Coordinates of C-alpha atoms in Angstrom, one line a residue:
Chain Q
M17 CA 158.2 63.2 114.9
S18 CA 159.8 62.1 111.6
Y19 CA 163.6 61.8 111.3
I20 CA 163.7 64.5 108.6
R21 CA 161.6 66.8 110.8
K22 CA 164.0 66.2 113.7
I23 CA 167.0 67.1 111.6
Y24 CA 165.1 70.1 110.2
N25 CA 164.3 71.3 113.7
Y26 CA 167.9 70.7 114.8
Y27 CA 169.3 72.9 112.1
L28 CA 166.6 75.5 112.5
S29 CA 167.5 75.9 116.1
E30 CA 171.2 75.9 115.3
D31 CA 170.6 78.7 112.8
K32 CA 168.5 80.5 115.3
Q33 CA 171.2 80.3 117.9
L34 CA 173.8 81.6 115.4
V35 CA 171.5 84.6 114.6
R36 CA 171.0 85.3 118.3
K37 CA 174.7 85.4 118.8
L38 CA 175.5 87.3 115.6
K39 CA 173.0 90.1 116.0
P40 CA 174.7 92.0 118.8
I41 CA 178.1 91.6 117.0
L42 CA 176.8 92.7 113.6
G43 CA 174.1 95.1 114.7
F44 CA 171.7 93.6 112.2
T45 CA 169.9 90.3 111.6
P46 CA 171.4 88.5 108.6
N47 CA 169.0 87.2 106.0
H48 CA 171.4 84.7 104.4
V49 CA 172.1 82.8 107.6
H50 CA 173.8 80.0 105.7
L51 CA 176.4 82.4 104.4
F52 CA 177.2 83.8 107.8
K53 CA 177.4 80.3 109.2
M54 CA 179.8 79.4 106.4
A55 CA 182.0 82.4 107.3
F56 CA 182.9 80.6 110.6
Y57 CA 183.5 77.2 109.1
H58 CA 187.2 76.5 109.2
R59 CA 188.5 74.0 106.6
S60 CA 189.4 71.6 109.4
M61 CA 185.7 70.9 109.6
N62 CA 185.7 69.1 106.3
Q63 CA 188.7 67.3 105.1
D64 CA 187.1 65.0 102.6
D65 CA 188.1 65.1 99.0
S66 CA 184.5 65.0 97.6
G67 CA 183.6 67.9 95.5
T68 CA 183.0 71.4 96.9
S69 CA 184.0 71.7 100.5
Y70 CA 181.9 73.7 102.9
N71 CA 184.2 76.1 104.6
N72 CA 185.0 79.9 104.8
E73 CA 187.9 80.0 102.3
R74 CA 186.0 81.3 99.3
L75 CA 184.2 83.9 101.4
E76 CA 187.6 84.9 102.9
F77 CA 189.0 85.3 99.3
L78 CA 186.1 87.6 98.5
G79 CA 186.1 89.5 101.8
D80 CA 189.8 90.1 101.8
S81 CA 189.5 91.9 98.4
V82 CA 186.5 93.9 99.4
L83 CA 188.1 94.9 102.7
N84 CA 191.2 96.0 100.9
A85 CA 189.2 98.2 98.5
I86 CA 187.2 99.7 101.3
V87 CA 190.3 100.5 103.4
A88 CA 192.0 101.9 100.3
E89 CA 189.1 104.3 99.6
Y90 CA 188.8 105.3 103.2
L91 CA 192.5 106.2 103.3
F92 CA 192.4 107.8 99.9
K93 CA 189.7 110.2 101.1
K94 CA 191.0 110.7 104.7
Y95 CA 194.5 111.6 103.5
P96 CA 194.0 113.7 100.4
N97 CA 197.6 115.1 100.6
K98 CA 199.5 111.9 101.3
D99 CA 201.3 110.0 98.6
E100 CA 200.8 106.5 97.5
G101 CA 203.7 105.2 99.7
F102 CA 202.0 106.5 102.9
L103 CA 198.6 105.1 101.8
T104 CA 200.1 101.7 101.0
K105 CA 201.9 101.5 104.4
M106 CA 198.7 102.6 106.3
R107 CA 196.6 100.0 104.5
S108 CA 199.0 97.2 105.3
K109 CA 199.1 98.2 108.9
I110 CA 195.2 97.9 108.9
V111 CA 194.7 94.8 106.9
K112 CA 197.7 92.8 108.2
R113 CA 196.9 89.5 109.9
N114 CA 197.7 90.6 113.5
T115 CA 195.5 93.7 113.3
L116 CA 192.6 91.7 111.9
N117 CA 193.1 89.0 114.5
D118 CA 192.9 91.6 117.3
I119 CA 189.8 93.2 115.8
A120 CA 188.1 89.8 115.4
D121 CA 189.0 89.0 119.0
N122 CA 187.6 92.3 120.2
M123 CA 184.4 91.8 118.2
G124 CA 183.9 88.5 120.0
L125 CA 184.1 86.3 116.9
D126 CA 186.0 83.7 118.9
M127 CA 182.9 82.7 120.7
I128 CA 181.2 81.8 117.4
L129 CA 184.3 80.4 115.7
S130 CA 185.0 77.9 118.5
E131 CA 181.7 76.2 117.7
Y132 CA 182.5 75.6 114.1
S133 CA 186.1 74.5 114.4
I134 CA 187.8 71.3 115.6
G135 CA 190.9 71.4 117.8
K136 CA 192.9 74.4 119.0
M137 CA 192.0 77.7 117.5
S138 CA 194.9 79.6 116.0
S139 CA 194.8 83.4 116.1
S140 CA 195.0 83.6 112.3
M141 CA 191.7 81.7 112.1
M142 CA 190.2 84.8 113.7
G143 CA 191.3 87.3 111.1
N144 CA 190.3 84.8 108.4
A145 CA 186.8 84.6 109.8
L146 CA 186.6 88.4 109.9
E147 CA 187.5 88.5 106.2
A148 CA 184.9 85.8 105.5
L149 CA 182.4 87.7 107.5
V150 CA 183.0 90.8 105.3
G151 CA 182.5 88.6 102.3
A152 CA 179.2 87.4 103.6
I153 CA 178.1 91.0 104.4
Y154 CA 179.1 92.0 100.9
I155 CA 177.0 89.3 99.3
E156 CA 174.0 90.3 101.6
F157 CA 174.3 94.1 101.2
G158 CA 176.5 95.0 98.2
Y159 CA 179.5 97.3 98.2
D160 CA 178.2 100.6 99.5
K161 CA 176.5 99.3 102.6
T162 CA 179.4 96.9 103.4
S163 CA 181.8 99.9 103.1
E164 CA 179.6 101.9 105.5
Y165 CA 179.5 99.0 107.9
V166 CA 183.2 98.2 107.8
I167 CA 184.2 101.9 108.3
K168 CA 181.6 102.7 111.1
K169 CA 181.4 99.4 112.9
I170 CA 184.8 97.9 112.4
L171 CA 187.5 100.5 111.6
M172 CA 186.1 103.3 113.8
N173 CA 185.1 101.0 116.7
Y174 CA 188.2 98.8 116.9
L175 CA 191.0 100.7 115.4
D176 CA 192.9 103.8 116.6
I177 CA 193.9 105.1 113.2
H178 CA 196.1 107.9 114.6
M179 CA 197.9 105.4 116.8
L180 CA 198.5 103.3 113.7
E181 CA 199.8 106.4 111.9
L182 CA 202.4 106.9 114.5
K183 CA 203.2 103.2 114.9
D184 CA 206.8 102.4 114.0
D185 CA 207.0 100.9 110.6
N186 CA 210.7 100.8 110.5
F187 CA 210.9 97.0 110.5
K188 CA 214.6 97.0 110.7
S189 CA 214.8 99.0 113.9
I190 CA 212.0 96.9 115.4
L191 CA 213.9 93.7 114.6
L192 CA 217.2 95.1 115.9
E193 CA 215.5 96.0 119.2
W194 CA 213.8 92.6 119.5
C195 CA 217.1 90.8 118.9
Q196 CA 218.9 92.9 121.4
K197 CA 216.2 92.2 124.0
N198 CA 216.3 88.5 123.3
N199 CA 220.1 88.2 123.1
K200 CA 220.2 87.3 119.5
E201 CA 222.8 88.3 117.0
V202 CA 221.3 89.8 113.8
N203 CA 222.9 90.7 110.5
F204 CA 221.7 92.1 107.2
K205 CA 223.7 90.9 104.2
V206 CA 223.4 91.8 100.6
I207 CA 223.2 88.3 99.0
N208 CA 223.0 89.5 95.5
K209 CA 223.1 92.7 93.5
S210 CA 222.0 92.7 89.9
K211 CA 220.6 95.0 87.3
F212 CA 216.9 95.1 86.6
D213 CA 215.4 97.6 84.1
K214 CA 218.9 99.2 84.1
R215 CA 218.6 99.9 87.8
D216 CA 220.5 98.2 90.7
Y217 CA 218.5 95.5 92.3
F218 CA 219.3 94.1 95.8
N219 CA 218.6 90.8 97.4
V220 CA 219.1 91.1 101.2
G221 CA 219.0 88.3 103.7
V222 CA 218.4 88.6 107.5
F223 CA 220.6 86.3 109.6
I224 CA 219.8 85.6 113.2
N225 CA 222.5 83.8 115.1
G226 CA 224.0 83.0 111.7
E227 CA 220.9 81.4 110.3
E228 CA 219.2 83.0 107.4
I229 CA 215.5 83.5 108.3
A230 CA 214.1 85.9 105.7
L231 CA 214.9 87.6 102.4
G232 CA 213.8 90.8 100.8
E233 CA 214.4 92.3 97.4
D234 CA 214.1 95.8 95.9
F235 CA 215.7 98.6 94.0
S236 CA 217.4 100.1 97.0
K237 CA 219.4 98.3 99.7
K238 CA 217.4 100.2 102.4
S239 CA 214.1 99.1 101.0
A240 CA 215.2 95.5 100.5
E241 CA 216.4 95.5 104.1
Q242 CA 213.0 96.8 105.3
K243 CA 211.2 94.0 103.4
A244 CA 213.5 91.3 104.7
A245 CA 213.1 92.7 108.2
N246 CA 209.3 92.7 107.8
F247 CA 209.3 89.0 106.7
A248 CA 211.6 88.2 109.6
L249 CA 209.2 89.8 112.1
Q250 CA 206.3 87.9 110.6
F251 CA 208.4 84.7 110.8
L252 CA 209.4 85.4 114.4
K253 CA 205.8 86.4 115.2
V254 CA 206.9 89.7 116.6
D255 CA 204.1 92.3 116.4
Chain I
M11 CA 193.5 138.6 75.1
S12 CA 194.8 138.6 78.7
Y13 CA 197.5 136.2 79.8
I14 CA 195.2 134.4 82.2
R15 CA 192.6 134.1 79.5
K16 CA 195.3 132.6 77.2
I17 CA 196.3 130.0 79.8
Y18 CA 192.6 129.3 80.5
N19 CA 192.0 128.7 76.9
Y20 CA 195.1 126.6 76.6
Y21 CA 194.1 124.3 79.4
L22 CA 190.5 124.2 78.2
S23 CA 191.5 123.1 74.8
E24 CA 193.9 120.5 76.3
D25 CA 191.1 119.1 78.4
K26 CA 188.8 119.1 75.4
Q27 CA 191.4 117.1 73.4
L28 CA 191.7 114.6 76.2
V29 CA 188.0 114.2 76.4
R30 CA 187.9 113.7 72.6
K31 CA 190.5 111.0 72.8
L32 CA 189.1 109.3 75.9
K33 CA 185.5 109.1 74.8
P34 CA 185.9 106.2 72.3
I35 CA 188.2 104.4 74.7
L36 CA 185.9 104.7 77.7
G37 CA 182.5 104.8 76.0
F38 CA 181.4 107.8 78.0
T39 CA 182.3 111.4 78.5
P40 CA 184.0 111.9 81.9
N41 CA 182.8 114.7 84.1
H42 CA 185.8 115.0 86.3
V43 CA 188.3 115.6 83.5
H44 CA 191.1 116.6 85.9
L45 CA 190.9 113.1 87.5
F46 CA 191.1 111.3 84.2
K47 CA 194.0 113.6 83.2
M48 CA 195.7 112.7 86.4
A49 CA 195.4 109.0 85.7
F50 CA 197.8 109.5 82.8
Y51 CA 200.4 111.6 84.7
H52 CA 203.5 109.5 85.3
R53 CA 205.5 110.6 88.3
S54 CA 208.4 111.4 86.0
M55 CA 206.4 114.5 85.1
N56 CA 206.9 116.1 88.5
Q57 CA 210.1 115.4 90.3
D58 CA 210.0 118.4 92.7
D59 CA 209.9 117.9 96.4
S60 CA 207.3 120.6 97.1
G61 CA 204.2 119.3 98.7
T62 CA 201.7 117.1 96.9
S63 CA 202.8 115.9 93.6
Y64 CA 200.5 115.7 90.6
N65 CA 200.7 112.2 89.2
N66 CA 198.7 109.0 88.9
E67 CA 200.1 107.1 91.9
R68 CA 197.3 107.8 94.4
L69 CA 194.7 106.9 91.8
E70 CA 196.7 103.8 90.9
F71 CA 196.6 102.8 94.6
L72 CA 192.8 103.2 94.7
G73 CA 192.2 101.6 91.3
D74 CA 194.4 98.6 92.0
S75 CA 192.3 97.7 95.1
V76 CA 189.0 98.3 93.3
L77 CA 190.1 96.2 90.4
N78 CA 191.1 93.4 92.7
A79 CA 187.7 93.4 94.4
I80 CA 185.8 93.5 91.1
V81 CA 187.8 90.6 89.7
A82 CA 187.5 88.7 93.0
E83 CA 183.7 89.0 92.9
Y84 CA 183.5 88.2 89.2
L85 CA 185.5 85.0 89.7
F86 CA 183.6 84.1 92.9
K87 CA 180.3 84.2 91.0
K88 CA 181.6 82.7 87.7
Y89 CA 183.1 79.7 89.5
P90 CA 180.7 78.8 92.3
N91 CA 182.3 75.3 92.7
K92 CA 186.0 76.2 92.6
D93 CA 188.0 76.5 95.7
E94 CA 189.9 79.5 97.0
G95 CA 193.2 78.3 95.5
F96 CA 191.8 78.3 92.0
L97 CA 190.2 81.7 92.5
T98 CA 193.4 83.2 93.8
K99 CA 195.4 81.8 90.9
M100 CA 192.9 83.1 88.3
R101 CA 192.9 86.5 89.9
S102 CA 196.6 86.8 89.8
K103 CA 196.6 85.8 86.2
I104 CA 194.2 88.6 85.4
V105 CA 195.6 91.4 87.6
K106 CA 199.3 90.7 87.0
R107 CA 201.4 93.4 85.5
N108 CA 201.9 91.8 82.1
T109 CA 198.2 91.1 81.6
L110 CA 197.2 94.7 82.6
N111 CA 200.0 96.1 80.3
D112 CA 198.6 94.1 77.4
I113 CA 195.0 95.2 78.1
A114 CA 196.1 98.9 78.4
D115 CA 197.9 98.5 75.1
N116 CA 194.9 97.1 73.3
M117 CA 192.7 99.8 74.7
G118 CA 195.0 102.4 73.2
L119 CA 196.0 104.0 76.4
D120 CA 199.5 104.4 75.1
M121 CA 198.4 107.2 72.8
I122 CA 197.2 109.3 75.7
L123 CA 199.9 108.2 78.1
S124 CA 202.7 109.3 75.7
E125 CA 201.5 112.9 75.9
Y126 CA 201.8 113.0 79.7
S127 CA 205.1 111.3 80.2
I128 CA 208.7 112.3 79.6
G129 CA 211.2 109.9 78.0
K130 CA 210.7 106.3 77.0
M131 CA 207.5 104.7 78.1
S132 CA 207.9 101.4 79.9
S133 CA 205.3 98.8 79.6
S134 CA 204.5 98.8 83.3
M135 CA 203.5 102.5 82.9
M136 CA 200.6 101.1 80.8
G137 CA 199.2 98.8 83.4
N138 CA 199.7 101.5 86.1
A139 CA 197.7 104.0 84.0
L140 CA 195.0 101.4 83.5
E141 CA 194.7 100.9 87.3
A142 CA 194.7 104.7 87.8
L143 CA 191.9 104.9 85.2
V144 CA 189.9 102.4 87.1
G145 CA 190.5 104.6 90.2
A146 CA 189.2 107.7 88.3
I147 CA 186.1 105.8 87.0
Y148 CA 185.5 104.6 90.6
I149 CA 185.5 108.2 91.9
E150 CA 183.2 109.3 89.1
F151 CA 180.7 106.5 89.2
G152 CA 181.1 104.5 92.5
Y153 CA 181.5 100.8 92.9
D154 CA 178.6 99.2 91.1
K155 CA 178.9 101.1 87.8
T156 CA 182.7 100.7 87.9
S157 CA 182.3 97.0 88.4
E158 CA 179.9 96.8 85.4
Y159 CA 182.3 98.8 83.3
V160 CA 185.4 96.8 84.2
I161 CA 183.6 93.5 83.6
K162 CA 181.9 94.4 80.3
K163 CA 184.3 96.8 78.8
I164 CA 187.6 95.6 80.0
L165 CA 187.5 91.9 81.1
M166 CA 185.1 90.7 78.5
N167 CA 186.5 92.8 75.7
Y168 CA 190.2 92.2 76.2
L169 CA 190.6 89.0 78.1
D170 CA 189.9 85.4 77.1
I171 CA 189.1 84.0 80.4
H172 CA 189.0 80.4 79.3
M173 CA 192.4 80.8 77.7
L174 CA 193.6 82.1 81.0
E175 CA 192.1 79.2 82.8
L176 CA 194.1 76.8 80.7
K177 CA 197.2 78.9 80.7
D178 CA 200.2 77.2 82.3
D179 CA 200.8 78.4 85.8
N180 CA 203.5 76.0 86.5
F181 CA 206.2 78.7 86.8
K182 CA 209.0 76.2 87.3
S183 CA 208.3 74.4 84.0
I184 CA 207.9 77.7 82.2
L185 CA 211.3 78.8 83.5
L186 CA 213.0 75.5 82.7
E187 CA 211.7 75.7 79.2
W188 CA 212.8 79.3 78.8
C189 CA 216.3 78.6 80.1
Q190 CA 216.7 75.6 77.7
K191 CA 215.6 77.7 74.8
N192 CA 218.0 80.5 75.8
N193 CA 220.9 78.1 76.6
K194 CA 221.0 79.1 80.2
E195 CA 221.8 76.7 83.1
V196 CA 219.2 76.9 85.8
N197 CA 219.2 75.4 89.3
F198 CA 216.8 75.4 92.2
K199 CA 218.5 75.1 95.6
V200 CA 217.0 74.9 99.1
I201 CA 219.0 77.7 100.8
N202 CA 217.4 77.2 104.2
K203 CA 215.0 74.9 105.9
S204 CA 213.6 75.9 109.2
K205 CA 210.6 75.4 111.5
F206 CA 207.7 77.8 111.5
D207 CA 204.6 77.1 113.5
K208 CA 206.0 73.6 114.0
R209 CA 206.0 73.0 110.3
D210 CA 208.9 72.8 107.9
Y211 CA 209.6 76.0 106.1
F212 CA 211.7 76.3 102.9
N213 CA 213.7 79.1 101.4
V214 CA 214.5 78.2 97.8
G215 CA 216.8 80.2 95.4
V216 CA 216.8 80.2 91.6
F217 CA 220.3 80.3 90.1
I218 CA 220.8 81.0 86.5
N219 CA 224.3 80.4 85.2
G220 CA 225.3 80.3 88.8
E221 CA 223.9 83.6 89.7
E222 CA 221.1 83.8 92.3
I223 CA 218.3 85.8 90.7
A224 CA 215.2 85.1 92.8
L225 CA 214.0 83.6 96.0
G226 CA 210.8 82.0 97.2
E227 CA 209.7 80.7 100.6
D228 CA 206.8 78.5 101.7
F229 CA 205.8 75.5 103.8
S230 CA 206.5 73.0 101.0
K231 CA 209.6 72.9 98.8
K232 CA 207.5 72.6 95.7
S233 CA 205.5 75.7 96.5
A234 CA 208.7 77.6 97.5
E235 CA 210.1 76.7 94.1
Q236 CA 207.0 77.9 92.3
K237 CA 207.2 81.2 94.1
A238 CA 210.9 81.6 93.3
A239 CA 210.3 80.6 89.7
N240 CA 207.5 83.1 89.4
F241 CA 209.8 85.9 90.8
A242 CA 212.5 84.8 88.4
L243 CA 210.1 85.0 85.4
Q244 CA 209.1 88.5 86.4
F245 CA 212.7 89.4 86.8
L246 CA 213.6 88.1 83.4
K247 CA 210.4 89.6 82.0
V248 CA 209.3 86.3 80.6
D249 CA 205.5 86.2 80.1

């Protein structure tokens, strides 16, 4: 058997294996197997500087946007009487890194991802792969089918939307509770107050044991505190 | 003529006027006139606390997401060899407030917007109305037609994509130049350096004439400075 033939067979069987593993996860057999394979390629796989790199970051860029739009429309229709503030909060609860990581984990994407990455897998690689997968599905099927897929197979299967609705999004109180539990002293300080568009504008810092760990800014002190607390929670990896 | 009839006629004629004005801007006659009207309603028009408010914020939420996805796909296809970093930068140049405000202005949305808002119009109301308009178009036509419309009628008509490509996105150098021209003293200071995920993490503040006006944070000092400078430019309304 020729060398080229051997390589051909090797990749063919690799693709076949991927399809075999993907089918139960996706519920369909992908046509553009190379795209779906790319969705699982972490950039750690190709660190060379030559030309276009083969990894999932472009697909992730596309999938992230498409997912955002699908979730926005889903919420817009599901909550016809809620205002923009509620919709924005709900969307960020759904598309935030930790939620996507959990979904990807429950979908079993880690099994595939581990084959295409070097070294230790971080949890954020999971959410990124999920976004890249949405990007691949989008290229294969277009918007409407991807939307149907995301809503039925991902959101409805792996998310409890009503739980999310109830989930505390008072970041300041979550942070205060976490600090109390972990014996840390926490302070919120207005670092700067200025005028923007003739309105007061606040810069608030979060200090834990005297060290500034996050900042937030907005037109109200309360809202700047919430933003700072949210950043602090991300920084501390508190979910 | 009965009172109800009079009101009916009034609104009918108001709708007709709106359609007459919208048609040359949109290039089509909208079916869901109420949606397109809502796209121009600034929240200043209804400040009551009773139930759902009639303004463009929900449509803006939807339109913002849809626009983001359309632009992401457009760039993904237009630049098959560019990496995610380039695509993200290009997208933010396109969908950023100032760009959208300019597009809305050039489209003539201010003429319609001024009828549905109280008091002085701010430029950001223009970009918001454009996003809300995309939301309305999306509800009327679905994703594919909206995408075609946004690309052909908005992006290609009102944006010079190659100019945007070349446009300086070194926010720090833009800010330094602006400060020099306006005789202001500017400093970048690392306010805090910590560890995040075992990597260095920098909080950088921008000080103008000694006053802290913006903050940025990231894994490299350079990138944190860029973010801080970008916020500062937004704050100072420098385009």
